[in-house]
Amino acid sequence: MRDFVSTYLATYSLSDLHLNQIVLAVDEVVANLIIHANGEDEAQHLDLRVTVDNQVFGIEIEDDSPSSYAPSTYREPDLQEHIRTGKKGGVGMALVNRIMDRVEFSTTGTHNVCRLYKKIA
């Protein structure tokens, strides 16, 4: 997945920083879906689509998992508390929200779609 997104974006002359940030955000969402929504079940699959329209990079990540991310229940983690207690994990979506310009989740039945957008020019 990282190679696919990196190769796709390579033709757009992004800085290494922007390229790596976008790849990191996509990687974090994909990892969350694999681990949390699909329980690392190898029989499950994800569909990934990448587009660039009017200098906006868009990616859609879809799955058919009975579990889905509920943005309405998301609370930004207290990073200072994480550092103080040495807690690992739980900050991925905060990172994704900071990197990307727009993050959308939708669910219909068991069909989940995550859309990420980033202006690249």
mmCIF file of N, CA, C and O in Angstrom, residues 53-116:
data_model
loop_
_atom_site.group_PDB
_atom_site.id
_atom_site.type_symbol
_atom_site.label_atom_id
_atom_site.label_comp_id
_atom_site.label_asym_id
_atom_site.label_seq_id
_atom_site.Cartn_x
_atom_site.Cartn_y
_atom_site.Cartn_z
ATOM 1 N N ASP A 53 -7.632 15.558 -8.349
ATOM 2 C CA ASP A 53 -8.565 16.399 -9.075
ATOM 3 C C ASP A 53 -8.359 17.844 -8.635
ATOM 4 O O ASP A 53 -8.502 18.160 -7.448
ATOM 5 N N ASN A 54 -7.997 18.689 -9.579
ATOM 6 C CA ASN A 54 -7.804 20.103 -9.286
ATOM 7 C C ASN A 54 -6.793 20.314 -8.154
ATOM 8 O O ASN A 54 -7.043 21.078 -7.222
ATOM 9 N N GLN A 55 -5.669 19.588 -8.218
ATOM 10 C CA GLN A 55 -4.585 19.668 -7.236
ATOM 11 C C GLN A 55 -4.980 19.191 -5.834
ATOM 12 O O GLN A 55 -4.337 19.556 -4.851
ATOM 13 N N VAL A 56 -6.036 18.393 -5.733
ATOM 14 C CA VAL A 56 -6.413 17.796 -4.452
ATOM 15 C C VAL A 56 -6.273 16.283 -4.581
ATOM 16 O O VAL A 56 -6.899 15.660 -5.432
ATOM 17 N N PHE A 57 -5.394 15.751 -3.751
ATOM 18 C CA PHE A 57 -5.195 14.311 -3.683
ATOM 19 C C PHE A 57 -6.345 13.727 -2.877
ATOM 20 O O PHE A 57 -6.669 14.211 -1.801
ATOM 21 N N GLY A 58 -6.973 12.689 -3.411
ATOM 22 C CA GLY A 58 -8.056 12.018 -2.702
ATOM 23 C C GLY A 58 -7.807 10.533 -2.656
ATOM 24 O O GLY A 58 -7.300 9.952 -3.614
ATOM 25 N N ILE A 59 -8.130 9.937 -1.559
ATOM 26 C CA ILE A 59 -8.031 8.489 -1.452
ATOM 27 C C ILE A 59 -9.272 7.968 -0.764
ATOM 28 O O ILE A 59 -9.773 8.575 0.185
ATOM 29 N N GLU A 60 -9.787 6.883 -1.291
ATOM 30 C CA GLU A 60 -10.927 6.206 -0.683
ATOM 31 C C GLU A 60 -10.467 4.820 -0.279
ATOM 32 O O GLU A 60 -9.861 4.102 -1.075
ATOM 33 N N ILE A 61 -10.765 4.478 0.949
ATOM 34 C CA ILE A 61 -10.448 3.158 1.481
ATOM 35 C C ILE A 61 -11.772 2.546 1.912
ATOM 36 O O ILE A 61 -12.483 3.124 2.727
ATOM 37 N N GLU A 62 -12.092 1.392 1.317
ATOM 38 C CA GLU A 62 -13.381 0.759 1.595
ATOM 39 C C GLU A 62 -13.182 -0.643 2.137
ATOM 40 O O GLU A 62 -12.240 -1.332 1.765
ATOM 41 N N ASP A 63 -14.095 -1.052 3.008
ATOM 42 C CA ASP A 63 -14.125 -2.429 3.464
ATOM 43 C C ASP A 63 -15.561 -2.816 3.777
ATOM 44 O O ASP A 63 -16.471 -1.990 3.738
ATOM 45 N N ASP A 64 -15.751 -4.091 4.026
ATOM 46 C CA ASP A 64 -17.058 -4.611 4.407
ATOM 47 C C ASP A 64 -16.930 -5.307 5.751
ATOM 48 O O ASP A 64 -17.018 -6.514 5.865
ATOM 49 N N SER A 65 -16.706 -4.509 6.768
ATOM 50 C CA SER A 65 -16.507 -5.027 8.105
ATOM 51 C C SER A 65 -17.727 -4.732 8.964
ATOM 52 O O SER A 65 -18.322 -3.665 8.852
ATOM 53 N N PRO A 66 -18.096 -5.662 9.829
ATOM 54 C CA PRO A 66 -19.210 -5.372 10.738
ATOM 55 C C PRO A 66 -18.882 -4.277 11.748
ATOM 56 O O PRO A 66 -19.761 -3.671 12.317
ATOM 57 N N SER A 67 -17.598 -4.014 11.949
ATOM 58 C CA SER A 67 -17.168 -2.929 12.841
ATOM 59 C C SER A 67 -16.787 -1.740 11.985
ATOM 60 O O SER A 67 -16.223 -1.897 10.913
ATOM 61 N N SER A 68 -17.079 -0.570 12.441
ATOM 62 C CA SER A 68 -16.681 0.617 11.695
ATOM 63 C C SER A 68 -16.257 1.702 12.665
ATOM 64 O O SER A 68 -16.584 1.667 13.843
ATOM 65 N N TYR A 69 -15.532 2.646 12.133
ATOM 66 C CA TYR A 69 -15.096 3.789 12.914
ATOM 67 C C TYR A 69 -16.267 4.750 13.053
ATOM 68 O O TYR A 69 -16.951 5.041 12.075
ATOM 69 N N ALA A 70 -16.525 5.198 14.248
ATOM 70 C CA ALA A 70 -17.635 6.121 14.492
ATOM 71 C C ALA A 70 -17.063 7.489 14.835
ATOM 72 O O ALA A 70 -16.712 7.745 15.988
ATOM 73 N N PRO A 71 -16.945 8.372 13.837
ATOM 74 C CA PRO A 71 -16.349 9.679 14.103
ATOM 75 C C PRO A 71 -17.064 10.470 15.191
ATOM 76 O O PRO A 71 -16.440 11.261 15.892
ATOM 77 N N SER A 72 -18.337 10.243 15.359
ATOM 78 C CA SER A 72 -19.085 11.001 16.360
ATOM 79 C C SER A 72 -18.640 10.662 17.780
ATOM 80 O O SER A 72 -18.849 11.442 18.701
ATOM 81 N N THR A 73 -18.008 9.501 17.975
ATOM 82 C CA THR A 73 -17.556 9.110 19.311
ATOM 83 C C THR A 73 -16.072 9.398 19.530
ATOM 84 O O THR A 73 -15.564 9.170 20.617
ATOM 85 N N TYR A 74 -15.408 9.917 18.502
ATOM 86 C CA TYR A 74 -13.971 10.172 18.603
ATOM 87 C C TYR A 74 -13.690 11.383 19.479
ATOM 88 O O TYR A 74 -14.316 12.429 19.337
ATOM 89 N N ARG A 75 -12.738 11.221 20.380
ATOM 90 C CA ARG A 75 -12.277 12.320 21.219
ATOM 91 C C ARG A 75 -10.775 12.447 21.024
ATOM 92 O O ARG A 75 -10.046 11.462 21.131
ATOM 93 N N GLU A 76 -10.326 13.650 20.740
ATOM 94 C CA GLU A 76 -8.905 13.916 20.555
ATOM 95 C C GLU A 76 -8.157 13.493 21.822
ATOM 96 O O GLU A 76 -8.549 13.859 22.925
ATOM 97 N N PRO A 77 -7.086 12.688 21.675
ATOM 98 C CA PRO A 77 -6.369 12.239 22.868
ATOM 99 C C PRO A 77 -5.599 13.378 23.522
ATOM 100 O O PRO A 77 -5.198 14.338 22.872
ATOM 101 N N ASP A 78 -5.395 13.250 24.804
ATOM 102 C CA ASP A 78 -4.581 14.201 25.560
ATOM 103 C C ASP A 78 -3.129 13.740 25.414
ATOM 104 O O ASP A 78 -2.685 12.807 26.097
ATOM 105 N N LEU A 79 -2.400 14.367 24.492
ATOM 106 C CA LEU A 79 -1.041 13.932 24.200
ATOM 107 C C LEU A 79 -0.120 14.062 25.403
ATOM 108 O O LEU A 79 0.747 13.210 25.622
ATOM 109 N N GLN A 80 -0.295 15.103 26.192
ATOM 110 C CA GLN A 80 0.533 15.265 27.391
ATOM 111 C C GLN A 80 0.299 14.107 28.367
ATOM 112 O O GLN A 80 1.229 13.619 28.996
ATOM 113 N N GLU A 81 -0.944 13.671 28.476
ATOM 114 C CA GLU A 81 -1.263 12.545 29.359
ATOM 115 C C GLU A 81 -0.641 11.253 28.820
ATOM 116 O O GLU A 81 -0.133 10.439 29.582
ATOM 117 N N HIS A 82 -0.685 11.067 27.509
ATOM 118 C CA HIS A 82 -0.050 9.898 26.890
ATOM 119 C C HIS A 82 1.447 9.880 27.218
ATOM 120 O O HIS A 82 2.004 8.836 27.554
ATOM 121 N N ILE A 83 2.084 11.029 27.091
ATOM 122 C CA ILE A 83 3.517 11.128 27.363
ATOM 123 C C ILE A 83 3.797 10.866 28.839
ATOM 124 O O ILE A 83 4.703 10.103 29.196
ATOM 125 N N ARG A 84 2.994 11.508 29.696
ATOM 126 C CA ARG A 84 3.203 11.373 31.142
ATOM 127 C C ARG A 84 3.080 9.920 31.596
ATOM 128 O O ARG A 84 3.866 9.444 32.403
ATOM 129 N N THR A 85 2.082 9.207 31.065
ATOM 130 C CA THR A 85 1.840 7.830 31.507
ATOM 131 C C THR A 85 2.559 6.789 30.658
ATOM 132 O O THR A 85 2.541 5.610 30.996
ATOM 133 N N GLY A 86 3.170 7.222 29.555
ATOM 134 C CA GLY A 86 3.870 6.280 28.687
ATOM 135 C C GLY A 86 2.938 5.411 27.868
ATOM 136 O O GLY A 86 3.335 4.344 27.387
ATOM 137 N N LYS A 87 1.701 5.862 27.709
ATOM 138 C CA LYS A 87 0.722 5.088 26.943
ATOM 139 C C LYS A 87 1.145 5.025 25.476
ATOM 140 O O LYS A 87 1.548 6.027 24.885
ATOM 141 N N LYS A 88 1.035 3.843 24.906
ATOM 142 C CA LYS A 88 1.351 3.661 23.493
ATOM 143 C C LYS A 88 0.049 3.484 22.721
ATOM 144 O O LYS A 88 -0.887 2.871 23.192
ATOM 145 N N GLY A 89 0.009 4.027 21.526
ATOM 146 C CA GLY A 89 -1.177 3.873 20.687
ATOM 147 C C GLY A 89 -2.246 4.891 21.015
ATOM 148 O O GLY A 89 -2.140 5.685 21.948
ATOM 149 N N GLY A 90 -3.274 4.899 20.182
ATOM 150 C CA GLY A 90 -4.414 5.759 20.424
ATOM 151 C C GLY A 90 -4.305 7.164 19.872
ATOM 152 O O GLY A 90 -5.171 7.994 20.130
ATOM 153 N N VAL A 91 -3.239 7.450 19.129
ATOM 154 C CA VAL A 91 -3.081 8.805 18.600
ATOM 155 C C VAL A 91 -3.099 8.846 17.070
ATOM 156 O O VAL A 91 -2.931 9.903 16.475
ATOM 157 N N GLY A 92 -3.319 7.700 16.443
ATOM 158 C CA GLY A 92 -3.274 7.620 14.988
ATOM 159 C C GLY A 92 -4.244 8.525 14.274
ATOM 160 O O GLY A 92 -3.872 9.237 13.327
ATOM 161 N N MET A 93 -5.490 8.534 14.690
ATOM 162 C CA MET A 93 -6.479 9.360 14.004
ATOM 163 C C MET A 93 -6.231 10.840 14.261
ATOM 164 O O MET A 93 -6.512 11.677 13.406
ATOM 165 N N ALA A 94 -5.676 11.181 15.416
ATOM 166 C CA ALA A 94 -5.302 12.580 15.661
ATOM 167 C C ALA A 94 -4.235 12.997 14.661
ATOM 168 O O ALA A 94 -4.283 14.101 14.103
ATOM 169 N N LEU A 95 -3.301 12.119 14.400
ATOM 170 C CA LEU A 95 -2.249 12.381 13.425
ATOM 171 C C LEU A 95 -2.840 12.519 12.021
ATOM 172 O O LEU A 95 -2.515 13.461 11.293
ATOM 173 N N VAL A 96 -3.717 11.622 11.649
ATOM 174 C CA VAL A 96 -4.370 11.674 10.333
ATOM 175 C C VAL A 96 -5.132 12.992 10.176
ATOM 176 O O VAL A 96 -5.027 13.666 9.147
ATOM 177 N N ASN A 97 -5.859 13.388 11.201
ATOM 178 C CA ASN A 97 -6.632 14.634 11.140
ATOM 179 C C ASN A 97 -5.741 15.862 11.009
ATOM 180 O O ASN A 97 -6.134 16.860 10.409
ATOM 181 N N ARG A 98 -4.544 15.797 11.571
ATOM 182 C CA ARG A 98 -3.611 16.926 11.454
ATOM 183 C C ARG A 98 -2.942 16.974 10.081
ATOM 184 O O ARG A 98 -2.663 18.050 9.566
ATOM 185 N N ILE A 99 -2.665 15.818 9.504
ATOM 186 C CA ILE A 99 -1.969 15.741 8.212
ATOM 187 C C ILE A 99 -2.886 16.098 7.055
ATOM 188 O O ILE A 99 -2.520 16.888 6.187
ATOM 189 N N MET A 100 -4.061 15.507 7.037
ATOM 190 C CA MET A 100 -4.962 15.663 5.895
ATOM 191 C C MET A 100 -5.821 16.911 6.067
ATOM 192 O O MET A 100 -6.094 17.351 7.179
ATOM 193 N N ASP A 101 -6.257 17.473 4.931
ATOM 194 C CA ASP A 101 -7.123 18.653 4.975
ATOM 195 C C ASP A 101 -8.553 18.294 5.353
ATOM 196 O O ASP A 101 -9.250 19.074 5.998
ATOM 197 N N ARG A 102 -8.974 17.107 4.949
ATOM 198 C CA ARG A 102 -10.352 16.673 5.246
ATOM 199 C C ARG A 102 -10.356 15.157 5.379
ATOM 200 O O ARG A 102 -9.715 14.458 4.601
ATOM 201 N N VAL A 103 -11.077 14.657 6.372
ATOM 202 C CA VAL A 103 -11.219 13.222 6.619
ATOM 203 C C VAL A 103 -12.700 12.944 6.794
ATOM 204 O O VAL A 103 -13.365 13.584 7.608
ATOM 205 N N GLU A 104 -13.219 11.994 6.011
ATOM 206 C CA GLU A 104 -14.645 11.650 6.085
ATOM 207 C C GLU A 104 -14.805 10.150 6.244
ATOM 208 O O GLU A 104 -14.074 9.384 5.619
ATOM 209 N N PHE A 105 -15.765 9.746 7.046
ATOM 210 C CA PHE A 105 -16.121 8.337 7.190
ATOM 211 C C PHE A 105 -17.612 8.192 6.942
ATOM 212 O O PHE A 105 -18.404 9.030 7.383
ATOM 213 N N SER A 106 -17.980 7.128 6.238
ATOM 214 C CA SER A 106 -19.395 6.821 6.067
ATOM 215 C C SER A 106 -19.578 5.311 6.129
ATOM 216 O O SER A 106 -18.685 4.548 5.766
ATOM 217 N N THR A 107 -20.743 4.905 6.616
ATOM 218 C CA THR A 107 -21.060 3.488 6.729
ATOM 219 C C THR A 107 -22.491 3.269 6.263
ATOM 220 O O THR A 107 -23.392 4.008 6.650
ATOM 221 N N THR A 108 -22.650 2.263 5.413
ATOM 222 C CA THR A 108 -23.965 1.814 4.989
ATOM 223 C C THR A 108 -24.006 0.316 5.214
ATOM 224 O O THR A 108 -23.308 -0.427 4.519
ATOM 225 N N GLY A 109 -24.774 -0.117 6.206
ATOM 226 C CA GLY A 109 -24.765 -1.536 6.559
ATOM 227 C C GLY A 109 -23.383 -1.906 7.068
ATOM 228 O O GLY A 109 -22.897 -1.339 8.030
ATOM 229 N N THR A 110 -22.738 -2.855 6.373
ATOM 230 C CA THR A 110 -21.378 -3.234 6.742
ATOM 231 C C THR A 110 -20.348 -2.647 5.774
ATOM 232 O O THR A 110 -19.172 -2.979 5.844
ATOM 233 N N HIS A 111 -20.789 -1.772 4.873
ATOM 234 C CA HIS A 111 -19.879 -1.169 3.896
ATOM 235 C C HIS A 111 -19.360 0.159 4.443
ATOM 236 O O HIS A 111 -20.118 1.101 4.636
ATOM 237 N N ASN A 112 -18.062 0.218 4.712
ATOM 238 C CA ASN A 112 -17.424 1.395 5.297
ATOM 239 C C ASN A 112 -16.521 2.063 4.278
ATOM 240 O O ASN A 112 -15.806 1.396 3.543
ATOM 241 N N VAL A 113 -16.553 3.383 4.250
ATOM 242 C CA VAL A 113 -15.695 4.145 3.346
ATOM 243 C C VAL A 113 -15.018 5.252 4.142
ATOM 244 O O VAL A 113 -15.665 5.989 4.879
ATOM 245 N N CYS A 114 -13.704 5.350 3.990
ATOM 246 C CA CYS A 114 -12.937 6.460 4.546
ATOM 247 C C CYS A 114 -12.408 7.257 3.367
ATOM 248 O O CYS A 114 -11.814 6.698 2.442
ATOM 249 N N ARG A 115 -12.627 8.557 3.388
ATOM 250 C CA ARG A 115 -12.117 9.440 2.339
ATOM 251 C C ARG A 115 -11.155 10.441 2.972
ATOM 252 O O ARG A 115 -11.494 11.088 3.961
ATOM 253 N N LEU A 116 -9.972 10.528 2.375
ATOM 254 C CA LEU A 116 -8.947 11.453 2.827
ATOM 255 C C LEU A 116 -8.632 12.426 1.700
ATOM 256 O O LEU A 116 -8.523 12.001 0.547
#
